[in-house]
XYZ file of C-alpha atoms in Angstrom:
754
model
C 93.434 101.918 47.982
C 95.449 99.737 45.602
C 95.775 100.777 41.990
C 97.558 99.123 39.062
C 101.313 99.384 39.252
C 102.614 102.788 38.219
C 105.948 102.926 36.415
C 108.861 105.102 37.392
C 108.197 108.698 36.374
C 109.005 110.330 33.061
C 107.080 113.544 33.335
C 107.845 116.307 30.882
C 107.858 118.750 33.744
C 111.126 117.356 35.104
C 113.506 118.967 32.526
C 111.612 122.277 32.768
C 111.855 122.189 36.517
C 115.569 121.463 36.305
C 116.076 124.509 34.101
C 114.156 126.744 36.498
C 116.111 125.387 39.462
C 119.411 125.998 37.705
C 118.428 129.576 36.903
C 117.357 130.170 40.501
C 120.644 128.715 41.770
C 122.625 130.972 39.416
C 120.699 133.974 40.742
C 121.462 132.938 44.334
C 125.193 132.804 43.606
C 125.462 136.035 41.557
C 123.004 138.254 43.471
C 125.503 139.308 46.200
C 128.219 140.079 43.612
C 125.886 142.023 41.300
C 124.516 144.014 44.221
C 128.025 144.869 45.437
C 128.946 146.064 41.935
C 125.794 148.061 41.109
C 124.861 149.689 44.432
C 127.770 152.223 44.503
C 126.588 153.600 41.138
C 123.148 154.561 42.509
C 122.314 157.873 44.171
C 121.460 157.879 47.898
C 117.668 157.792 47.425
C 117.781 154.902 44.929
C 120.238 152.976 47.119
C 117.925 153.339 50.122
C 114.943 152.134 48.092
C 116.834 149.077 46.830
C 118.080 148.219 50.342
C 114.547 148.419 51.694
C 113.295 146.234 48.873
C 115.986 143.589 49.558
C 114.792 143.216 53.168
C 111.771 141.248 51.881
C 113.801 138.306 50.463
C 115.669 138.125 53.768
C 112.401 137.808 55.676
C 111.052 135.181 53.257
C 114.315 133.217 53.341
C 114.391 133.331 57.141
C 110.815 132.082 57.473
C 111.519 129.363 54.910
C 114.670 128.205 56.692
C 112.849 128.122 60.041
C 110.077 125.957 58.564
C 107.422 128.634 59.101
C 106.156 128.354 55.542
C 103.865 125.352 55.240
C 104.336 122.836 52.485
C 100.811 123.517 51.242
C 101.611 127.236 50.904
C 104.832 126.549 49.024
C 102.999 124.146 46.728
C 100.670 126.985 45.674
C 103.547 129.429 45.017
C 105.417 129.244 41.679
C 108.803 127.762 42.418
C 107.774 126.837 45.918
C 109.296 123.383 45.577
C 112.622 125.021 44.711
C 112.409 127.271 47.754
C 111.742 124.165 49.848
C 114.848 122.447 48.496
C 117.082 125.567 48.738
C 116.329 126.651 52.280
C 119.899 127.210 53.478
C 121.571 128.537 50.309
C 118.646 130.918 49.694
C 118.964 132.277 53.237
C 122.729 132.795 52.916
C 122.343 134.430 49.507
C 119.626 136.788 50.769
C 121.695 137.802 53.809
C 124.914 138.418 51.831
C 122.996 140.392 49.199
C 121.301 142.540 51.839
C 124.683 143.056 53.546
C 126.216 144.377 50.329
C 123.247 146.693 49.752
C 123.309 148.059 53.300
C 127.060 148.613 53.157
C 126.807 150.568 49.901
C 123.884 152.625 51.206
C 125.618 153.597 54.447
C 129.287 153.836 53.421
C 129.163 154.200 49.656
C 132.059 153.093 47.451
C 134.642 152.992 50.306
C 132.357 150.605 52.190
C 132.022 148.291 49.191
C 135.792 148.376 48.670
C 136.280 147.354 52.307
C 133.681 144.582 51.935
C 135.252 143.177 48.753
C 138.951 143.666 49.532
C 139.026 144.046 53.299
C 140.245 140.460 53.734
C 143.645 141.719 52.551
C 143.949 143.856 55.714
C 143.727 140.893 58.129
C 143.767 140.968 61.045
C 141.233 143.770 61.375
C 137.489 144.156 61.877
C 137.018 145.055 58.218
C 139.111 142.036 57.267
C 137.013 139.644 59.337
C 133.752 141.045 57.897
C 135.095 140.765 54.358
C 136.342 137.200 54.902
C 133.013 136.075 56.345
C 131.101 137.692 53.475
C 133.233 135.999 50.793
C 133.032 132.644 52.669
C 129.223 132.878 52.687
C 129.143 133.650 48.946
C 131.456 130.723 48.279
C 129.411 128.381 50.495
C 126.290 129.214 48.488
C 128.074 128.305 45.272
C 129.516 125.129 46.793
C 126.167 123.914 48.119
C 124.568 124.435 44.697
C 127.371 122.848 42.685
C 125.226 119.892 41.567
C 122.403 122.139 40.413
C 124.833 124.381 38.508
C 126.503 121.426 36.804
C 126.091 121.372 33.024
C 125.304 117.653 32.830
C 122.396 116.650 30.683
C 119.184 116.349 32.693
C 118.400 112.720 33.512
C 116.185 110.800 31.208
C 113.230 109.381 33.083
C 112.573 105.681 32.889
C 109.223 104.656 31.527
C 107.650 101.243 31.480
C 105.535 102.136 28.468
C 106.326 100.196 25.317
C 108.073 101.972 22.471
C 105.552 103.934 20.502
C 102.874 103.439 23.120
C 101.242 106.372 24.809
C 102.494 107.024 28.348
C 99.896 106.497 31.069
C 98.003 109.523 32.256
C 98.896 110.026 35.935
C 96.604 111.571 38.499
C 97.948 114.884 39.855
C 98.567 113.484 43.366
C 100.390 110.434 41.964
C 102.520 112.639 39.702
C 103.333 114.840 42.696
C 104.598 111.817 44.704
C 106.758 110.590 41.823
C 108.139 114.029 40.951
C 109.154 114.697 44.522
C 110.771 111.245 44.809
C 112.702 111.796 41.587
C 113.804 115.326 42.460
C 114.974 114.661 46.022
C 115.717 110.922 46.275
C 116.306 108.930 43.097
C 117.414 111.663 40.678
C 121.033 112.476 39.882
C 120.967 115.259 42.438
C 118.891 113.342 44.970
C 119.898 111.750 48.276
C 119.885 108.179 46.843
C 120.482 108.367 43.081
C 119.185 105.446 41.050
C 116.810 104.117 43.727
C 113.532 104.564 41.854
C 109.995 104.243 43.156
C 107.223 102.269 41.466
C 103.860 103.063 43.044
C 101.562 100.110 43.604
C 98.804 102.005 45.362
C 97.739 105.533 46.277
C 94.906 106.894 48.359
C 93.897 109.811 50.530
C 95.400 108.260 53.670
C 98.456 106.389 52.374
C 100.486 105.340 49.383
C 102.686 102.313 48.857
C 105.160 101.016 46.356
C 108.440 99.256 45.658
C 111.875 100.884 45.842
C 114.272 99.460 43.231
C 118.018 100.005 43.553
C 120.554 99.297 40.756
C 121.148 95.535 40.352
C 123.434 94.121 42.988
C 123.124 97.143 45.289
C 120.987 97.355 48.445
C 118.261 99.923 48.978
C 119.597 102.606 51.294
C 116.532 104.852 51.466
C 115.514 105.339 55.102
C 112.305 106.377 56.816
C 114.039 109.587 57.907
C 114.807 110.509 54.288
C 111.226 109.878 53.155
C 109.939 111.765 56.191
C 111.943 114.851 55.223
C 110.877 114.744 51.585
C 107.141 114.215 52.133
C 106.831 116.028 55.467
C 105.297 113.174 57.449
C 106.544 111.776 60.792
C 109.151 109.052 60.389
C 106.929 106.715 62.409
C 104.395 106.803 59.588
C 106.926 105.483 57.066
C 107.283 101.685 57.000
C 110.055 100.131 54.875
C 110.242 96.329 54.783
C 112.050 93.654 52.793
C 111.140 93.462 49.134
C 110.950 90.674 46.564
C 114.747 90.572 46.151
C 117.914 91.989 47.663
C 117.846 95.189 45.604
C 114.243 96.094 46.401
C 112.136 97.050 49.398
C 108.467 97.650 50.026
C 107.455 101.075 51.298
C 104.217 102.192 52.967
C 103.714 105.890 53.773
C 100.773 106.914 55.968
C 99.747 110.418 54.894
C 97.376 110.598 57.862
C 98.469 109.679 61.377
C 96.992 106.354 62.562
C 93.975 106.555 64.832
C 94.699 107.026 68.536
C 93.450 103.549 69.361
C 95.834 102.000 66.804
C 99.154 103.890 67.022
C 101.704 102.582 64.513
C 100.550 98.987 64.777
C 101.459 98.312 61.178
C 104.950 99.635 61.848
C 105.485 97.290 64.812
C 104.258 94.276 62.876
C 106.445 95.218 59.934
C 109.456 95.682 62.223
C 108.795 92.275 63.768
C 108.663 90.567 60.361
C 111.754 92.402 59.174
C 113.976 92.051 62.245
C 112.702 89.193 64.396
C 110.688 86.756 62.286
C 112.924 86.810 59.217
C 114.764 83.680 58.168
C 117.657 83.375 60.572
C 116.012 85.814 62.994
C 115.749 85.158 66.719
C 112.069 84.112 66.416
C 111.785 82.964 62.823
C 108.420 81.609 61.724
C 106.331 83.921 63.916
C 104.127 86.970 63.505
C 102.224 89.446 65.675
C 98.479 89.553 66.167
C 96.053 91.837 68.037
C 98.474 94.677 68.711
C 96.657 96.762 71.312
C 97.456 99.636 73.700
C 98.713 98.557 77.113
C 97.532 101.060 79.749
C 99.800 99.558 82.403
C 102.960 100.363 80.436
C 101.873 103.193 78.162
C 103.124 101.084 75.251
C 101.598 98.252 73.285
C 101.030 94.546 73.792
C 100.569 91.845 71.170
C 100.332 88.104 70.772
C 103.403 86.434 69.327
C 101.968 83.610 67.230
C 103.647 80.716 65.485
C 103.212 80.503 61.719
C 101.466 77.494 60.187
C 104.780 75.759 59.525
C 106.048 76.396 63.086
C 104.938 73.868 65.705
C 105.894 75.741 68.873
C 107.525 79.002 69.851
C 111.169 79.052 70.846
C 111.722 82.062 73.092
C 115.282 83.387 72.742
C 117.288 85.421 75.192
C 115.442 88.666 75.944
C 118.637 90.606 75.235
C 118.552 89.293 71.659
C 114.884 90.193 71.191
C 115.547 93.708 72.512
C 118.426 94.132 70.074
C 116.318 92.992 67.129
C 113.576 95.462 68.069
C 116.129 98.238 68.623
C 115.295 98.733 72.294
C 116.638 97.598 75.695
C 115.797 94.549 77.844
C 114.044 96.810 80.367
C 111.626 98.084 77.716
C 110.553 94.803 76.150
C 108.957 91.731 77.685
C 108.211 88.299 76.240
C 106.060 86.085 78.457
C 105.296 82.440 77.775
C 101.735 81.166 78.074
C 100.249 77.712 78.533
C 99.745 77.622 74.761
C 103.056 76.556 73.144
C 102.153 78.493 70.015
C 101.523 81.843 71.696
C 103.416 84.278 73.883
C 102.856 87.859 75.024
C 104.988 90.733 73.721
C 105.106 94.096 75.493
C 106.880 97.132 74.024
C 107.303 100.159 76.266
C 108.612 103.689 75.877
C 109.293 103.801 79.612
C 109.099 100.901 82.023
C 106.342 101.209 84.657
C 108.758 99.513 87.063
C 111.263 102.366 86.892
C 109.576 104.304 89.691
C 109.520 101.808 92.529
C 106.444 101.798 94.743
C 106.820 101.744 98.543
C 104.984 99.083 100.527
C 101.432 100.455 100.993
C 101.137 98.741 104.349
C 101.673 95.387 106.010
C 98.042 94.479 105.369
C 98.751 93.973 101.627
C 100.976 91.036 102.620
C 98.102 89.053 104.097
C 97.503 85.872 102.142
C 94.296 85.153 100.318
C 92.355 81.936 100.833
C 94.830 80.020 98.661
C 97.964 81.256 100.429
C 99.096 83.822 97.840
C 100.657 87.132 98.865
C 101.611 90.104 96.696
C 105.290 91.046 96.881
C 105.126 93.815 94.264
C 103.856 94.686 90.815
C 104.483 93.011 87.471
C 105.330 94.902 84.298
C 101.835 94.137 82.988
C 100.273 95.814 86.019
C 99.225 92.490 87.562
C 100.187 91.759 91.181
C 103.477 89.891 91.500
C 102.468 87.022 93.800
C 104.053 84.013 95.442
C 102.316 81.180 97.280
C 103.454 80.739 100.878
C 101.208 77.779 101.563
C 98.543 75.689 99.889
C 95.491 74.887 102.050
C 95.352 71.426 100.469
C 98.964 70.722 99.538
C 100.782 72.120 102.557
C 103.522 74.703 102.902
C 105.459 76.034 99.918
C 109.201 76.534 99.832
C 110.626 79.859 98.636
C 113.986 80.603 97.060
C 115.286 84.154 96.589
C 118.321 84.631 94.352
C 120.182 87.806 93.450
C 123.589 89.439 93.656
C 124.473 92.133 96.170
C 122.510 95.284 95.442
C 119.745 93.496 93.541
C 117.205 93.914 96.358
C 117.457 90.390 97.753
C 117.358 91.587 101.361
C 114.300 93.733 100.682
C 112.409 90.790 99.181
C 113.367 88.622 102.172
C 111.995 91.326 104.480
C 108.713 91.258 102.560
C 108.521 87.471 102.841
C 109.312 87.663 106.564
C 106.723 90.375 107.146
C 104.131 88.364 105.220
C 104.861 85.375 107.476
C 104.315 87.607 110.487
C 101.052 88.981 109.085
C 99.791 85.447 108.426
C 100.741 84.053 111.855
C 103.569 81.885 110.526
C 106.367 81.228 112.998
C 109.903 81.825 111.701
C 113.167 80.209 112.670
C 115.853 82.472 111.190
C 119.409 81.375 110.465
C 121.872 84.056 109.392
C 125.442 82.733 109.279
C 126.732 86.128 108.162
C 125.421 87.625 111.394
C 124.125 90.978 110.157
C 122.238 90.379 106.922
C 118.709 91.378 107.932
C 118.083 92.527 111.525
C 114.383 93.153 110.864
C 113.793 89.522 109.886
C 115.692 88.494 113.014
C 113.352 90.615 115.152
C 110.269 89.022 113.567
C 111.502 85.468 114.149
C 110.395 83.173 116.954
C 113.996 81.999 117.144
C 117.063 83.504 115.450
C 120.662 82.410 115.228
C 123.093 85.002 113.846
C 126.669 83.927 113.173
C 127.946 80.579 111.802
C 127.547 78.569 115.022
C 124.297 80.250 116.011
C 122.795 79.815 112.522
C 123.576 76.101 112.674
C 121.869 76.049 116.073
C 118.753 77.593 114.539
C 118.661 74.779 111.974
C 118.926 72.256 114.810
C 115.929 73.859 116.521
C 113.977 73.671 113.261
C 114.916 70.027 112.885
C 113.748 69.339 116.469
C 110.338 70.877 115.720
C 110.184 68.823 112.542
C 111.032 65.586 114.400
C 108.320 66.271 116.960
C 105.728 66.860 114.242
C 106.734 63.687 112.412
C 106.349 61.626 115.609
C 103.080 63.346 116.453
C 101.698 62.839 112.953
C 102.580 59.150 113.072
C 100.978 58.607 116.493
C 97.847 60.548 115.549
C 97.678 59.037 112.057
C 97.244 62.563 110.683
C 97.328 62.665 106.895
C 97.479 66.401 106.201
C 98.853 69.277 108.245
C 96.200 71.739 109.342
C 97.531 74.860 111.084
C 96.002 76.326 114.232
C 97.019 79.424 116.228
C 98.916 77.165 118.648
C 100.254 74.891 115.891
C 101.191 77.297 113.083
C 103.243 76.896 109.969
C 106.935 77.146 110.896
C 109.185 78.617 108.185
C 112.918 77.953 108.369
C 114.727 80.898 106.768
C 118.384 80.413 105.799
C 119.936 83.704 104.708
C 123.251 83.822 102.785
C 122.955 80.060 102.342
C 126.452 79.630 100.906
C 127.899 80.489 104.335
C 126.552 77.174 105.712
C 125.999 75.066 102.590
C 129.003 76.139 100.495
C 131.968 73.864 99.937
C 134.162 75.980 102.255
C 131.796 75.834 105.221
C 132.969 73.644 108.146
C 129.295 73.031 108.992
C 128.323 71.928 105.507
C 127.688 68.245 106.329
C 125.285 68.848 109.217
C 123.589 71.922 107.720
C 123.134 70.190 104.358
C 121.703 67.108 106.074
C 119.092 69.188 107.964
C 118.165 71.304 104.939
C 117.805 68.262 102.680
C 115.376 66.636 105.154
C 113.322 69.811 105.530
C 113.331 70.311 101.747
C 112.032 66.798 101.105
C 109.548 66.382 103.993
C 108.982 69.768 105.624
C 106.078 70.831 103.417
C 103.779 68.066 104.659
C 104.638 68.976 108.274
C 103.802 72.651 107.776
C 107.481 73.611 107.731
C 108.513 75.432 104.534
C 112.080 76.426 103.710
C 113.205 79.860 102.564
C 116.677 79.861 101.012
C 118.319 83.151 100.141
C 121.577 83.510 98.237
C 123.408 84.979 95.287
C 123.258 82.060 92.849
C 121.611 78.647 92.622
C 124.863 76.804 92.038
C 124.669 73.228 93.326
C 127.976 73.723 95.153
C 126.368 76.494 97.169
C 123.394 74.303 98.049
C 125.309 71.553 99.798
C 126.014 69.681 96.518
C 122.723 67.937 97.212
C 120.361 67.685 94.248
C 117.464 66.933 96.608
C 117.807 70.410 98.121
C 117.831 72.128 94.764
C 115.081 70.038 93.221
C 112.687 70.011 96.186
C 113.074 73.689 97.021
C 113.438 74.965 93.489
C 110.761 72.895 91.775
C 108.518 72.545 94.831
C 108.052 76.183 95.687
C 108.129 79.802 94.606
C 111.119 81.368 92.864
C 112.050 85.043 92.983
C 114.891 85.586 90.514
C 116.541 89.012 90.780
C 119.591 90.363 88.959
C 122.224 87.653 89.040
C 125.602 86.850 87.536
C 126.069 85.963 83.879
C 126.522 82.254 84.608
C 123.282 81.855 86.558
C 121.335 80.822 83.481
C 123.500 77.727 82.969
C 123.800 76.718 86.623
C 120.337 75.254 87.001
C 117.553 74.103 84.746
C 115.008 76.873 85.115
C 111.334 76.004 84.700
C 109.928 76.169 81.205
C 108.222 79.453 82.033
C 111.667 81.074 82.382
C 112.666 80.393 78.761
C 114.300 83.454 77.269
C 114.959 85.039 80.662
C 118.533 85.835 81.637
C 118.707 87.579 85.039
C 122.241 88.779 84.315
C 120.818 91.096 81.630
C 118.969 93.192 84.233
C 121.191 96.292 84.489
C 122.150 97.644 87.889
C 120.843 101.118 87.043
C 118.069 102.821 85.093
C 119.626 105.108 82.489
C 117.827 107.867 80.595
C 120.078 108.095 77.537
C 122.687 106.359 75.443
C 126.303 106.176 76.547
C 128.509 108.746 74.810
C 131.618 107.674 72.961
C 133.615 110.721 74.043
C 133.301 112.280 77.475
C 131.971 115.822 77.322
C 132.576 117.782 80.545
C 129.966 120.373 79.524
C 127.162 117.800 79.655
C 125.638 117.431 83.156
C 126.115 114.034 84.715
C 123.092 111.727 84.622
C 122.759 110.275 88.114
C 121.499 106.718 87.623
C 118.895 105.030 89.825
C 119.348 101.473 91.019
C 117.107 98.672 89.804
C 116.935 96.957 93.187
C 113.899 94.734 93.498
C 113.577 94.207 89.725
C 113.443 90.545 88.781
C 111.158 87.719 87.760
C 108.614 85.691 89.660
C 106.365 82.850 88.585
C 102.766 83.750 89.312
C 99.788 81.454 89.921
C 99.279 81.135 86.162
C 102.815 79.714 85.861
C 103.926 82.696 83.751
C 107.298 84.248 84.527
C 106.937 88.006 84.406
C 109.313 90.874 85.086
C 108.313 92.545 88.335
C 109.526 94.957 90.972
C 109.093 94.230 94.650
C 107.606 96.740 97.055
C 110.268 99.097 98.383
C 110.714 98.460 102.092
C 113.776 100.036 103.678
C 112.945 98.555 107.088
C 110.169 96.345 108.413
C 110.442 98.004 111.826
C 107.138 99.618 112.685
C 105.218 97.275 110.395
C 105.107 94.327 112.795
C 104.017 93.816 116.407
C 106.915 92.521 118.560
C 104.358 91.312 121.141
C 102.595 89.178 118.543
C 105.404 86.948 117.272
C 104.066 83.507 116.360
C 105.788 80.529 118.005
C 105.341 76.750 117.584
C 103.461 76.345 120.856
C 102.669 72.739 119.946
C 106.360 71.834 120.381
C 106.609 70.692 124.033
C 110.350 71.376 124.308
C 110.209 74.934 122.991
C 111.465 76.225 126.345
C 114.577 74.081 125.818
C 115.341 75.574 122.372
C 118.635 77.169 123.441
C 119.873 73.811 124.707
C 118.644 72.016 121.589
C 120.613 74.508 119.465
C 123.865 73.190 120.943
C 123.230 69.488 120.255
C 124.572 68.179 116.897
C 122.322 66.014 114.749
C 122.785 63.710 111.810
C 126.363 62.980 110.688
C 127.763 65.529 113.143
C 126.101 63.757 116.080
C 127.811 60.496 115.184
C 131.206 62.175 114.993
C 130.705 64.223 118.174
C 129.440 61.349 120.302
C 127.270 63.734 122.361
C 123.852 62.516 123.550
C 121.272 63.254 120.924
C 118.098 65.172 121.682
C 114.965 63.049 121.601
C 111.510 64.569 121.050
C 108.906 64.289 123.780
C 106.516 61.458 123.102
C 103.332 62.430 121.354
C 100.028 61.186 122.744
C 96.508 61.170 121.481
C 95.712 63.842 124.035
C 97.136 66.317 121.566
C 94.284 65.649 119.194
C 92.258 68.367 120.890
C 94.335 71.253 122.130
C 93.007 73.417 124.982
C 91.087 76.450 123.810
C 92.338 79.959 124.493
C 89.704 80.348 127.214
C 90.799 77.105 128.894
C 94.450 78.162 128.822
C 93.697 81.588 130.292
C 91.498 80.202 133.093
C 94.122 77.560 133.944
C 96.869 80.172 134.287
C 94.691 82.510 136.342
C 93.709 79.581 138.559
C 97.392 78.903 139.262
C 97.712 82.577 140.243
C 94.738 82.382 142.664
C 95.464 83.341 146.321
C 95.622 80.017 148.258
C 93.829 81.507 151.282
C 91.369 83.492 149.184
C 91.988 86.893 150.756
C 92.761 88.814 147.570
C 92.526 88.373 143.819
C 95.692 87.100 142.170
C 96.090 89.454 139.188
C 98.198 88.908 136.081
C 99.004 91.523 133.473
C 97.777 91.068 129.902
C 101.365 90.698 128.636
C 102.078 87.940 131.151
C 98.925 86.062 130.175
C 99.838 86.317 126.486
C 103.376 84.989 127.057
C 102.295 82.169 129.351
C 99.465 80.907 127.138
C 101.258 81.246 123.817
C 98.035 82.641 122.362
C 98.049 85.720 120.153
C 97.535 88.983 121.972
C 94.420 89.824 120.011
C 92.847 86.485 120.927
C 93.754 86.970 124.594
C 92.215 90.452 124.631
C 88.979 89.273 123.037
C 88.704 86.234 125.305
C 89.331 88.275 128.482
C 86.737 90.870 127.437
C 84.187 88.110 126.991
C 85.043 86.502 130.350
C 84.834 89.857 132.149
C 81.328 90.430 130.765
C 80.309 86.953 131.965
C 81.778 87.632 135.404
C 84.152 84.685 135.120
C 87.169 87.026 135.281
C 87.573 90.370 137.055
C 89.704 93.304 135.945
C 91.627 95.461 138.433
C 90.905 98.682 136.483
C 90.329 99.628 132.831
C 93.800 101.195 132.575
C 95.848 98.665 134.551
C 95.423 95.768 132.141
C 95.482 93.210 134.970
C 93.048 90.314 135.337
C 92.272 87.584 137.856
C 89.627 85.119 139.041
C 87.003 86.563 141.412
C 86.943 85.542 145.073
C 84.541 82.708 145.877
C 81.669 83.062 148.372
C 83.295 80.714 150.821
C 86.090 83.220 151.226
C-alpha cells in the first residue's frame, strides 16, 4: 500500500475551484434579493412558472442538507463538492428565494413590499415574517463571509525543486489532497495551516503525516477527518508523529473485517495514551487483540517491550482514564508471566445484569474443594477453595462496605458449607446480620455475649480435636460424615475484634489460635467485615496473615483507604476496591440539571468485587444474587461435629471464659473429654441405628418399640439421607421392621422366644 512520500498539494484546480465557489456563494446571497425585485414585474403566468421552477432548488437543497445525496453522486455532478460544503447556506438561500417568489405570485407588489419592509410594522404577523426573511438572508451572507472575502487564493506548497516538473498525482491521491486542502488545511478550512503529506494510498486505506506550523500542536481530530471524507470516526487513527508539531494519520476507507474490529485503533490508542513515555504503563504494547465473546468487547495481551523487564500494573482507575473509559468497562489481570497481563475492553460490562443463584447444587465443591460463587468478567466461574483434600481446610475472608453485597456473599459461603456437609459455628455480635446463615449453623450466637460464646464452643471443638489427634498420632485431618469440617464464621468482626470491644482480648485470642492451627484440624475461619484494618482484626498480625494469606479472599467495594491498610497479594496489583462505584450508570453526569430530562434510576453494584481464582489471578466478578437462602437448605440436615463428645454441653461451654479471660475470671475452665484409641474406628451408620433401636426394644417383648425417622436421625447424628438409605436396606434384609409406609416409624422385630 505504501508509496513514495507525496508533497503537500499545489494543484492548478484549486484557484479555479475557489473562483467557482465564490461565484456560487455570491449567487446564494443575491438570489433572494434579485427574486424579490424582479418577480413583481412579471405577469401572473410568468410569475407562476418561475415559482414552480424555483421549487426544484428547494428540493435539491433539502435532500442535500438531510444527507440524502450520496458523496459518490455529488462527485459526479459539476460543483458537487461545493454543494457538499454549502449544505446549510444553500438550503436557507433556496427557501428564502422560493418565499419571495411565492409571495410575489400570490400577493403581487403589495406582498413584496410587506416582505421587504414589513419589519417596520412590528409587532405584527407581517413584521415577524419580514424580520425572519431578512435574518435568513443575512445569515446566508454571514456564513459565507470567508468565501466572499477578496483575499488572494492561497498558494499551494510544493516540495518540487524550483524549475523541476511537479509530480503527476493519481486521481484518487489528488482527490484526497484537494479535499484536505479545501476543508481542513486551507485558509477557509477547519484547521488552517495543518497540511497533509501522504505517505501511502491504496484501495482500503491511506496514511500520511499532518504538519502544523512550527511550534504549534496538530489539532485535527478524527471527527473532523470523518466529516470531510465520510468515513466512521472509528476508522480514523491519529497517533503521535516524529515531533511535537506533527502527527501520523491512518484512514481506513473500508471498514475492518468483522473478526478484527478496529484492532489497529486500540493498539494505536494504547501506544498514544498508555505506553507513551510518562504514561501509566510505559514500555508496553498490545498483542493478539481478539474478540471476547464473554464481554462483547475485545481482549489483548499487554506485553512488556524489550527494554522493560516486568510489567508494573497501575491503578485501574488510571488505566481507564488513559483509555477514555470507566473502571467497570476495563480490566487488567496479572498472569504468572511477569511480562504479560490480560487487557479487556468492553462496551457494556457482562456483570451489569446480575445472575440469580441457579440452585444450591452449583455450590457443591469439586474434588479439590472449589465452589463457584459467581461469574468473572471473562466469563470464567468465580471460584474459592473451601478445603484442600491434601492441605486441609481453607480460611475465607469477605470484605466490603455496607451495600456492597457482603451479606449475600456470606450467605453463598454458608449455603456451600451446608451443601458440602460442613458444620458451621456462627458468631454474629451485631445480632441481626444474616438470619439465614444463623439457621444453617450447627450452633449460633447472636449478640455480643452470645457471639463470644459461639467462639468458645468452636475453641472447645478445636481443643478436643487437638487432643484426639495427639493421642491417635493422626497426621492429616480426614473428614467423615460424623467428623466433618467445622467452619467458624465471625460476622461483623470489628464488633468483637475492634479496639472498642470489651471482649477483644478473649475473642482475639481464640481467633488467633484458630487462624494459626485450625486448618490442620479441619476447622477453617470465615471472617466478614468492612475493612482489613489490623485494628479491626484484634491488632494481631497472626490473624491477618494466617487468614488473609492462608485462604481465599473476596474483596468487594471498600473504602478509599483499604488499599493501603494491608499488603494485598501480588495478583491484586492495580486493583483498588474503592473505585468500584455503588451504582451502574448509563450516561455521563450533566453539568447543569435539566428538569426536562427523565431521571436515570441507577442500579446497585452489590456483589461486584474481586476474587483470586485457582490460577492465582485476581479477576473482577459478580457473586450470584441470593436474596435469601431460605428454601435452598434442609433444616433437618444440618451438619454437626458429632465426633465432639461434649456437644450436648455446648450451651454450658459457651458461658465458660477461656484464655486470658479465664485467668481474670477465676472460673473453672472447661476440659475436653479424654480421647482414646477407640475413636480410631467410629461406629457405622448401621451400627448406630441398630444400637438406638435396641435401646427402644420392649423389655418384655410384647410389642415392637418404634422410633420415627426424625428421632433416629437426631439421636444418631447421621445425615437424614444416610439414615433413610440404611433403614431401607435393613427393612429389605428383615433386620428392621416398619410400622407402615406412611408412618415413617421403625423398630426391631420381635424375637421367636417372645
